[in-house]
Amino acid sequence: MSTKQTIYYTFTDEAPALATASLLPIFGAFAKEADIELKLTDISLASRVIAAFSDLLPADKQVEDGLKFLGDLTAQPEANIVKLPNISASLPQLYATIKELNAEGYGLPEYPENPQTDEEKDIQARYSKVLGSAVNPVLRQGNSDRRAPAAVKGFARKNPHSMGKWSKTSISHVDYMREGDFYSSEQSTTMETAQTVKIEFVAKDGSVEVKKSLPLLAGEIIDSMNISTKKLREFFEATMQEAKEDNIMWSVHLKATMMKVSHPIVFGHAVTVFYKDVFEKYGELFKEIGVNPNNGLGSVYDKIQSLPEAKQEEIKQAIQDVYKTRPELAMVDSDKGITNLHVPSDVIVDASMPAMIRNSGKMWGRDGKAHDAKAVIPDSTYARIYQETINFCKTNGAFNPVTMGTVPNVGLMAQKAEEYGSHDKTYEMKADGVMRVVDANGNILMQHNVEKGDIWRACQTKDAAIKDWVKLGVTRARQSDTPAVFWLEDARPHDNELRKKVETYLKDHDTSGLDIRIMSYNEAIRFSMERIIRGLDTISVTGNILRDYLTDLFPILELGTSAKMLSIVPMLNGGGMYETGAGGSAPKHVQQLMEENYLRWDSLGEFLAVAVSFEELGIKHNNEKAKILAKCLDKATGKLLDTNKSPSRKVGEIDNRGSHFYLALYWSQELAAQTEDADLAAKFAPLAKQLADNEDKIVAELAAVQGKPSGLSGYYHMDLNEVAKIMRPSATFNSALATL
Amino acid sequence: MSTKQTIYYTFTDEAPALATASLLPIFGAFAKEADIELKLTDISLASRVIAAFSDLLPADKQVEDGLKFLGDLTAQPEANIVKLPNISASLPQLYATIKELNAEGYGLPEYPENPQTDEEKDIQARYSKVLGSAVNPVLRQGNSDRRAPAAVKGFARKNPHSMGKWSKTSISHVDYMREGDFYSSEQSTTMETAQTVKIEFVAKDGSVEVKKSLPLLAGEIIDSMNISTKKLREFFEATMQEAKEDNIMWSVHLKATMMKVSHPIVFGHAVTVFYKDVFEKYGELFKEIGVNPNNGLGSVYDKIQSLPEAKQEEIKQAIQDVYKTRPELAMVDSDKGITNLHVPSDVIVDASMPAMIRNSGKMWGRDGKAHDAKAVIPDSTYARIYQETINFCKTNGAFNPVTMGTVPNVGLMAQKAEEYGSHDKTYEMKADGVMRVVDANGNILMQHNVEKGDIWRACQTKDAAIKDWVKLGVTRARQSDTPAVFWLEDARPHDNELRKKVETYLKDHDTSGLDIRIMSYNEAIRFSMERIIRGLDTISVTGNILRDYLTDLFPILELGTSAKMLSIVPMLNGGGMYETGAGGSAPKHVQQLMEENYLRWDSLGEFLAVAVSFEELGIKHNNEKAKILAKCLDKATGKLLDTNKSPSRKVGEIDNRGSHFYLALYWSQELAAQTEDADLAAKFAPLAKQLADNEDKIVAELAAVQGKPSGLSGYYHMDLNEVAKIMRPSATFNSALATL
């Protein structure tokens, strides 16, 4: 396949797909002038479903498997993919898709929930590849490069979001375990040769149970660690008593979503310690009726509904009595009485801590007001950076979005690096004994004494991913001429293994003139914060968890949201994927378009991603015109933000299409005005003039269609011609664009 | 003069002098075995007075000028001086000395307060050389090396002093200026050639007043800086309002003693801002009656005594009214109603901040109880280290004397380095204008716009002092195999000048295998604290002010006091002075000895200093016996501390003399027990046995004299034979010692 000078733009689902119908023609028309082609690749849910059965369909119904195509493309150094948000299909969405397609005559089989025959099993297998998070694992073949684009940063500086003041007498703080946690118990080693190691549990009686066989590559780092449930529960109890004494709200901050296995268990302990009176009294009953504390106190309220009313009331009263002996709990929703301990996924550390820091260090109390709080983050590995940040804010006051610098991130993510607490290597111990990792020759690589209830987990990080991550760190430092800090904790065995590699691989690169440092987490965040308040930027080059945490923390402080970050996955093999936003595919926006022909989807993410996509092509192919297109697109985006031409929310105002028009106007004006390439300037000057002259007319044409049903027929399987008609209603704009 | 293998032990005044009569014979007897002589050099006040008039006295009354002798000695590489605390004579002490000497027939002239004739002027000049701090400036010909000796550190670990717990919800904090202070305005330059610069004030009308001509050496660093009184007063007001709102006690921490000129003025502003209602209303009256706010609120109470009773009451009431509108003031003495703003020298930052940190971050309130407090330290240059320490304690809890490491100091002090705020280059501006430093060619080296009331100051640091300081830092790092951190602030122009020299001079030394770093203050203290809580030691290599601050901060946290620190001045020319303690010469102890023949002076400082003095001789002359004496003396001191044989406070218990006996016992036992030098062991074994066998007898003989007047006749001019008789009352001990 020829990927030269080609950008593969994904056609996905719902609002982003609709927006593409309006936006891609603009991108395409402008790109042509730099000899770049934008190819649309359909990875919509409907297309993926059809592709899964293409071999069984008549020729006119067959489609190319767009996802497979892009997946193969990621292996090519030339890959340049702009990835829009897509549907991670649930079963109901799959059913609806099948129904819609069959109404069009596809004749697809129904999804067999309980497949019996081989045929049914084959059908289910084909559908399974389409369900759930099916796209990202195929396309994210690299590490992570996230940053606030200049236009977004500039906009935030000019239009600063609200930021709560910090008092020097704030009593908010982070509390974390000092022993018995993952941080204190971590062990790590680097494999010299490729081999399959075994994770084993040795019981008290000496019997050995192989929990898992794990094939490892040469140079791969493997870690293991354990959290003592006894110490964890003692710690929770101590923090609650301390909070009660100090008259401060109590809260726990975990990541039960990402650390899918370990953190829900930790959350469950928080629940049973806080409500220990209730769980001691009703423990047996709760077991019978299926209460799972890992699902939060909500699980208690849910499950007791099967009990007689009087018993329910008794238990509810017992819960109320607990509040008299415990510190006040931070609330998720004080109106509805939903506390921090209600649902494990309500309070997610990477979002909740930045929110607290942005809100003067306060969380919401039962009275609906903001109060200082003790933020309990049991494992100390990453908890300490939040305490450092809080101390910093107490000392220096709140960050100022107008003047603060930025902290972009280069995150280790490729080849499933550092997936701590993910499900496949995390175990809740069922008995006392020893957990160990044994190599192919029977040597014990690592081992921990464990007790029943402890959580033991292992984690892998591949050498190739690390090598690429170091390269990406250096590249970003060079390209943005910004100091880069590798966040590697002196006291962490895993990080020390990593550090050896980092120090080795740094030598492979020309780092002359660059400021590249290695610092422990607290040092690194402090260094970054000391710089940020002086308006200076610092790249954080971090592992996977800190990638996740920091790309929320700093964006939320700098921009008020992490949704406006540029998210790039430079592929291990040299290509690049440019993600256009962390948001979903926005079904409600489609509904609004259907009902009143108004699309409020904001294509900011697409503008930003495409600019980087152009820039990358420009660098790779020495295509100077592409670089200028990129530069001018960024300027146009900045102007669009400044002039408030982003989509509004209501009929009669500017929507997604109007916003695209202004992008085209500003972009062409920037291209006409630039002096680096006279040819380009000459090409775009007439368009700029035409668009500017017809601004009122075009805006009127775009507004004219609003307020009545759009007539969109397909939902999952959109008719591109129909959509194009709906999304490009301004003849004046269309013909102007066609002059290019 | 031959100084080979000689220790010059100073005979000073009062308690230390009395103790010398008992202790020196022990040191001397032991030293002899290592071919070391201890020579007593009289620098007592009386001796210095006599020496000042020796040329006018009859031959039998003449004395050698001991201080001059030692002063000359400091220029010799062989100098080895043990310096005990001496009297810094006030006028009343001088009068008493003259009286005592004349009673002995010296026929000294009276001190002429208003000299008229040439003769009187000569007399006054002679006496002037004796008054005040006359000894240290002559002897301190080097930088500073202060550390907690192993024995003292070990004792503190085994007998930890009290240490207040830190709450994670403490609201105590440090507040400092963010602009307009010395830190923000500092300018600095290094002289390329030796020349005389001028400090000038340029008035608004362009007229130039030369404030001072300053001869500078080549390579000398000169700084200047200014504090805006307007900003200072605004800052004070803001902190008071904030403290009132946040319901936290207010306190100010300055160093009105060391920064003799600048800090009393700053203190005065704190007073007039806090009591602004009073000073606004009675300002004119206060001027008339001579109130000086720089002397604190005490000055108001003092001066209004000249007013009619009714007026006094009115003013007192006005002061009371202020307390209703202001935050609570931290107290110095709540019983007596003495607040933090009463006297400028009551609260001295280097002692008050460690005391606060040791006391859970609390200061004393009006109710006599400890409360959280806002510690206002206006100039941010060094203030920030205390906030860093407070944040650290909030996060990690109080320091633990049992497990914590130590932070010794190597301080830049030689040739009057970095004497910020000292009187000779500090000016309170009398008008708006420009302060500038102009070189010999008329080039302006530095200049500041100043306003009336601002405090402008300059400061010098000589190249030779810096060179020696770097060497001392490296030497200490090597000798104690401990990481050394140069505390040099990135953002300080002065420190950047210093840094260039440090980086250059470090190359003159073999630093292979040493861990020597340069860090900004916050980084440096954080690094040191992170290590200290892990039991690790870190040498702080600092400028003069931080030398002063840190040798209180860390000792107070580590040892409960800074009095037990070893204080060494390695002379620029290669010799060494060993100071035996920071305490005074203790007149009350002499009184107790006179009345009940009990001397509670603790000679710990002498034990420690002499051990280092021996060690240094050992190193310099390859005298292995001296090194062993030193090592065993340190062990003996450790044992003495462990067995609680330091002087008690009451008659009937062990006093200074008994303590000396035990030192001799333990020291001889250690020497007998060591196996490095059989000869020494053989020599000391009999003495060890004899002392041990006679322990009860000797202790009884020493105790027998207690409880009745000692018969000491001279006070300033002690009769050495008489003192020896009083201080060595145990015939058994004396004869045992004589067997050596």
Short mmCIF file of N, CA and C in Angstrom, two decimals, chain A residues 167-176 178 183 242 246 248 374 384 387-388 391-392 394-397 519 522-523 526 530 534, chain B residues 167-176 178 183 242 246 248 374 384 387-388 391-392 394-397 519 522-523 526 530 534:
data_model
loop_
_atom_site.label_atom_id
_atom_site.label_comp_id
_atom_site.label_asym_id
_atom_site.label_seq_id
_atom_site.Cartn_x
_atom_site.Cartn_y
_atom_site.Cartn_z
N SER A 167 -5.75 28.98 50.77
CA SER A 167 -5.40 29.65 52.02
C SER A 167 -4.15 29.02 52.60
N LYS A 168 -3.29 29.87 53.19
CA LYS A 168 -2.08 29.35 53.84
C LYS A 168 -2.45 28.50 55.05
N THR A 169 -3.69 28.66 55.50
CA THR A 169 -4.12 27.88 56.67
C THR A 169 -5.04 26.73 56.29
N SER A 170 -5.06 26.35 55.02
CA SER A 170 -5.81 25.16 54.62
C SER A 170 -5.30 23.95 55.40
N ILE A 171 -6.24 23.10 55.82
CA ILE A 171 -5.79 21.88 56.53
C ILE A 171 -5.94 20.65 55.63
N SER A 172 -6.28 20.87 54.38
CA SER A 172 -6.37 19.74 53.45
C SER A 172 -5.01 19.09 53.28
N HIS A 173 -5.02 17.80 53.10
CA HIS A 173 -3.77 17.09 52.89
C HIS A 173 -4.04 15.71 52.33
N VAL A 174 -2.97 15.07 51.88
CA VAL A 174 -3.06 13.70 51.39
C VAL A 174 -2.49 12.79 52.46
N ASP A 175 -3.13 11.65 52.65
CA ASP A 175 -2.58 10.68 53.59
C ASP A 175 -2.35 9.36 52.86
N TYR A 176 -1.25 8.72 53.19
CA TYR A 176 -0.90 7.48 52.49
C TYR A 176 -0.15 6.55 53.42
N ARG A 178 2.65 4.22 55.08
CA ARG A 178 4.11 4.37 55.22
C ARG A 178 4.78 3.00 55.18
N TYR A 183 4.18 0.22 47.20
CA TYR A 183 5.43 0.99 47.10
C TYR A 183 6.52 0.37 47.95
N GLU A 242 -8.04 9.94 62.98
CA GLU A 242 -7.34 11.21 62.93
C GLU A 242 -8.23 12.30 62.35
N ASP A 246 -9.36 15.65 64.17
CA ASP A 246 -8.95 16.94 63.60
C ASP A 246 -10.11 17.67 62.96
N ILE A 248 -11.90 17.10 60.23
CA ILE A 248 -11.71 17.32 58.80
C ILE A 248 -12.44 16.22 58.03
N LYS A 374 -9.29 15.49 54.13
CA LYS A 374 -8.17 14.54 54.11
C LYS A 374 -8.39 13.63 52.91
N ARG A 384 2.14 10.65 46.83
CA ARG A 384 2.95 11.72 47.38
C ARG A 384 3.01 12.96 46.49
N GLN A 387 0.31 15.37 47.60
CA GLN A 387 0.65 16.09 48.83
C GLN A 387 1.67 17.19 48.53
N GLU A 388 2.61 16.88 47.65
CA GLU A 388 3.60 17.88 47.26
C GLU A 388 2.91 19.07 46.60
N ASN A 391 1.02 21.06 49.33
CA ASN A 391 1.97 21.89 50.08
C ASN A 391 2.40 23.09 49.25
N PHE A 392 2.60 22.84 47.98
CA PHE A 392 3.04 23.92 47.08
C PHE A 392 1.98 25.01 47.00
N LYS A 394 -0.36 25.64 49.22
CA LYS A 394 -0.46 26.33 50.51
C LYS A 394 0.63 27.40 50.60
N THR A 395 1.79 27.09 50.08
CA THR A 395 2.92 28.02 50.19
C THR A 395 2.85 29.13 49.16
N ASN A 396 2.49 28.77 47.92
CA ASN A 396 2.58 29.74 46.84
C ASN A 396 1.24 30.26 46.35
N GLY A 397 0.17 29.74 46.92
CA GLY A 397 -1.15 30.14 46.44
C GLY A 397 -1.55 29.31 45.24
N MET A 519 14.63 12.52 37.78
CA MET A 519 14.30 12.93 39.15
C MET A 519 13.27 11.98 39.76
N ASN A 522 8.64 13.31 43.65
CA ASN A 522 8.42 14.56 44.37
C ASN A 522 9.34 15.67 43.85
N GLU A 523 10.56 15.29 43.60
CA GLU A 523 11.51 16.24 43.03
C GLU A 523 11.01 16.73 41.69
N ARG A 526 7.90 18.95 41.94
CA ARG A 526 8.26 20.22 42.54
C ARG A 526 9.02 21.09 41.53
N GLU A 530 7.73 24.59 40.29
CA GLU A 530 8.52 25.82 40.47
C GLU A 530 8.69 26.52 39.12
N ARG A 534 6.57 30.18 37.13
CA ARG A 534 7.40 31.21 36.49
C ARG A 534 7.15 31.26 34.99
N SER B 167 0.78 17.66 63.58
CA SER B 167 -0.50 17.23 63.02
C SER B 167 -0.52 17.54 61.53
N LYS B 168 -1.12 16.63 60.76
CA LYS B 168 -1.26 16.88 59.32
C LYS B 168 -2.18 18.06 59.06
N THR B 169 -2.96 18.43 60.10
CA THR B 169 -3.88 19.55 59.92
C THR B 169 -3.39 20.82 60.62
N SER B 170 -2.11 20.86 60.95
CA SER B 170 -1.55 22.11 61.49
C SER B 170 -1.75 23.24 60.49
N ILE B 171 -2.09 24.42 61.00
CA ILE B 171 -2.24 25.57 60.09
C ILE B 171 -1.06 26.53 60.21
N SER B 172 -0.07 26.14 60.98
CA SER B 172 1.12 26.99 61.11
C SER B 172 1.83 27.11 59.77
N HIS B 173 2.40 28.25 59.52
CA HIS B 173 3.12 28.44 58.27
C HIS B 173 4.01 29.67 58.37
N VAL B 174 4.88 29.79 57.39
CA VAL B 174 5.75 30.97 57.30
C VAL B 174 5.21 31.87 56.21
N ASP B 175 5.25 33.15 56.45
CA ASP B 175 4.82 34.09 55.42
C ASP B 175 5.97 35.06 55.14
N TYR B 176 6.14 35.38 53.88
CA TYR B 176 7.26 36.24 53.49
C TYR B 176 6.87 37.07 52.28
N ARG B 178 6.78 38.68 48.62
CA ARG B 178 6.97 38.12 47.28
C ARG B 178 7.59 39.14 46.34
N TYR B 183 15.65 39.98 48.81
CA TYR B 183 15.79 38.84 47.89
C TYR B 183 15.47 39.26 46.46
N GLU B 242 -4.87 38.78 57.22
CA GLU B 242 -5.05 37.37 56.89
C GLU B 242 -5.09 36.52 58.16
N ASP B 246 -8.11 34.23 59.38
CA ASP B 246 -7.89 32.79 59.50
C ASP B 246 -7.82 32.34 60.96
N ILE B 248 -5.57 32.80 63.33
CA ILE B 248 -4.28 32.19 63.67
C ILE B 248 -3.41 33.27 64.33
N LYS B 374 1.17 31.99 62.55
CA LYS B 374 1.77 32.51 61.31
C LYS B 374 3.10 33.13 61.68
N ARG B 384 12.15 31.02 53.29
CA ARG B 384 11.51 29.89 52.62
C ARG B 384 11.95 28.54 53.17
N GLN B 387 9.50 27.45 55.84
CA GLN B 387 8.23 26.98 55.30
C GLN B 387 8.40 25.56 54.74
N GLU B 388 9.52 25.34 54.08
CA GLU B 388 9.80 24.01 53.53
C GLU B 388 9.85 22.99 54.68
N ASN B 391 6.25 22.41 55.98
CA ASN B 391 5.54 21.52 55.07
C ASN B 391 6.02 20.09 55.22
N PHE B 392 7.31 19.94 55.40
CA PHE B 392 7.90 18.61 55.55
C PHE B 392 7.37 17.92 56.80
N LYS B 394 4.57 18.64 58.37
CA LYS B 394 3.14 18.32 58.21
C LYS B 394 2.97 17.02 57.44
N THR B 395 3.83 16.82 56.48
CA THR B 395 3.71 15.63 55.62
C THR B 395 4.27 14.39 56.29
N ASN B 396 5.43 14.54 56.93
CA ASN B 396 6.13 13.36 57.43
C ASN B 396 6.09 13.21 58.95
N GLY B 397 5.46 14.16 59.64
CA GLY B 397 5.46 14.10 61.09
C GLY B 397 6.73 14.71 61.64
N MET B 519 22.87 23.09 45.23
CA MET B 519 21.42 23.14 45.19
C MET B 519 20.91 24.49 45.70
N ASN B 522 15.80 25.71 49.00
CA ASN B 522 14.69 24.80 49.27
C ASN B 522 15.03 23.37 48.87
N GLU B 523 15.67 23.26 47.74
CA GLU B 523 16.11 21.95 47.28
C GLU B 523 17.06 21.34 48.29
N ARG B 526 15.37 20.39 51.58
CA ARG B 526 14.50 19.23 51.35
C ARG B 526 15.32 17.96 51.22
N GLU B 530 15.02 14.86 53.63
CA GLU B 530 14.66 13.52 53.13
C GLU B 530 15.70 12.50 53.59
N ARG B 534 15.85 9.37 57.05
CA ARG B 534 16.30 8.01 56.73
C ARG B 534 17.61 7.68 57.46
#
